[in-house]
Coordinates of C-alpha atoms in Angstrom, one line a residue:
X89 CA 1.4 47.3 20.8
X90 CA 0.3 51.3 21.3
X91 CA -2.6 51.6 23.3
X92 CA -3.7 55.1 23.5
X93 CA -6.3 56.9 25.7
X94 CA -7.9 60.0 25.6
X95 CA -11.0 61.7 28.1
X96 CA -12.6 63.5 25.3
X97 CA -15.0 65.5 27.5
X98 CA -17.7 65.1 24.2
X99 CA -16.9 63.3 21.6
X100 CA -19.0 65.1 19.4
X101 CA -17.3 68.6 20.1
X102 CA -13.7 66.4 19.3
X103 CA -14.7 64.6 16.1
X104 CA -12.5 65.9 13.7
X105 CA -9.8 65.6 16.2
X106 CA -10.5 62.0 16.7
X107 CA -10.6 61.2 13.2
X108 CA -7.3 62.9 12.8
X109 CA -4.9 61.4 15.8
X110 CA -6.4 58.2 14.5
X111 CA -5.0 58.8 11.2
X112 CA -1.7 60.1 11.9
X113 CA -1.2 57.8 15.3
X114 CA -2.8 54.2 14.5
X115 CA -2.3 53.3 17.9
X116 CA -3.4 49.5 18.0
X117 CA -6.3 50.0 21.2
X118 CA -7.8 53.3 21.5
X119 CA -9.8 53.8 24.8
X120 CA -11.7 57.1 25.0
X121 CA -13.5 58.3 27.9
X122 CA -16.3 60.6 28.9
X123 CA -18.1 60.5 25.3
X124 CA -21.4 62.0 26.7
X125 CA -23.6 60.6 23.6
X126 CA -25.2 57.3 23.4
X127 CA -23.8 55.2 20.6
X128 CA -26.6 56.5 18.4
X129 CA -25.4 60.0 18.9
X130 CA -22.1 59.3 17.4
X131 CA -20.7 61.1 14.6
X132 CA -20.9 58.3 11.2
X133 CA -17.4 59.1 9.9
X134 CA -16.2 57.8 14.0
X135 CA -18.6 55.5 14.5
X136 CA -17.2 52.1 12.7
X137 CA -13.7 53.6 11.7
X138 CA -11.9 52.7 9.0
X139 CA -9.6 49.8 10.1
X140 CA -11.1 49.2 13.6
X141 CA -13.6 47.1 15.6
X142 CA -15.1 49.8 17.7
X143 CA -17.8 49.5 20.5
X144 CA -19.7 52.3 22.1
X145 CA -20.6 52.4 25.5
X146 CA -22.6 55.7 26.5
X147 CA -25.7 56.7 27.7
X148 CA -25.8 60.3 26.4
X149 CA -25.5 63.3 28.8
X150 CA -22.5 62.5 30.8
X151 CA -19.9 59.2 31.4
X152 CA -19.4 57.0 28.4
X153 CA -16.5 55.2 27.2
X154 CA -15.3 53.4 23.9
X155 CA -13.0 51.0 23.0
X156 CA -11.5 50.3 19.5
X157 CA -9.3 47.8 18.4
X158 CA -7.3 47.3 15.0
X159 CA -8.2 44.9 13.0
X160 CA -4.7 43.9 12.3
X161 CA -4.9 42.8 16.2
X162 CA -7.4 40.4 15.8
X163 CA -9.0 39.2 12.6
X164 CA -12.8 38.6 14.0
X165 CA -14.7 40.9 16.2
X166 CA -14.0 40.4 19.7
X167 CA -16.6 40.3 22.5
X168 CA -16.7 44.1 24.0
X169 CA -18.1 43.6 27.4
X170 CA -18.8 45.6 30.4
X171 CA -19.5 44.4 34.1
X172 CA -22.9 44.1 35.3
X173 CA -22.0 47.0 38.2
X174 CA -21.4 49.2 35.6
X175 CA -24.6 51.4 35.5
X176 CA -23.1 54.7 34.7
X177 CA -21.1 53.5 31.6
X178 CA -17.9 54.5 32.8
X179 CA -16.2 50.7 31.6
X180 CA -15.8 48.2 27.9
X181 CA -13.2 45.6 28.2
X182 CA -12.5 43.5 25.5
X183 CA -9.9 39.9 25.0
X184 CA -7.5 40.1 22.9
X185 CA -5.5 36.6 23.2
X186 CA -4.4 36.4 26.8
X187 CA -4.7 40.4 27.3
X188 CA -7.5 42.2 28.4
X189 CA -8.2 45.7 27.1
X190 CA -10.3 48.1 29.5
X191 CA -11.6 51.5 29.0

């Protein structure tokens, strides 16, 4: 399994170089930090990309993370959490079998 991470600093500013280390890399979990955009900011084209479940977890401004997983790692959507102390969107984990994927 490749589970990649990246601190953006603006996801908006790094779209096009999102969409392409997805393309060439296909790591399996992709955790990004510090989006700075609330999931309603976020660029279409990144926002439900091709071949992965993706949840985003921002409040626009500053912080934010996201967490995608390929669909080839689990075949429904799983349940993209975050902990109730988490008031500055700075965590999403997810299940994946008996692993548990944090951003």
């Amino acid at each position: 399994m490749k589970i990649a991470t990246w601190n953006v600093n603006g996801i908006r500013a790094r779209e096009a170089q999102v969409r392409e280390w997805l393309a060439s890399d296909r790591p399996d979990a992709v955790c990004l930090q510090e989006i700075k955009a609330k999931p309603e900011q976020i660029p279409e084209l990144l926002f439900e990309s091709e071949g992965y479940w993706c949840y985003w977890h921002g409040a626009g401004g500053y912080s934010g993370v996201a967490l995608h997983l390929r669909k080839e790692l689990c075949a429904a959507r799983p349940v993209f959490g975050h902990p109730a102390f988490d008031l500055e969107t700075r965590i999403v984990t997810a299940d994946v079998g008996d692993l548990t994927i944090a951003s």
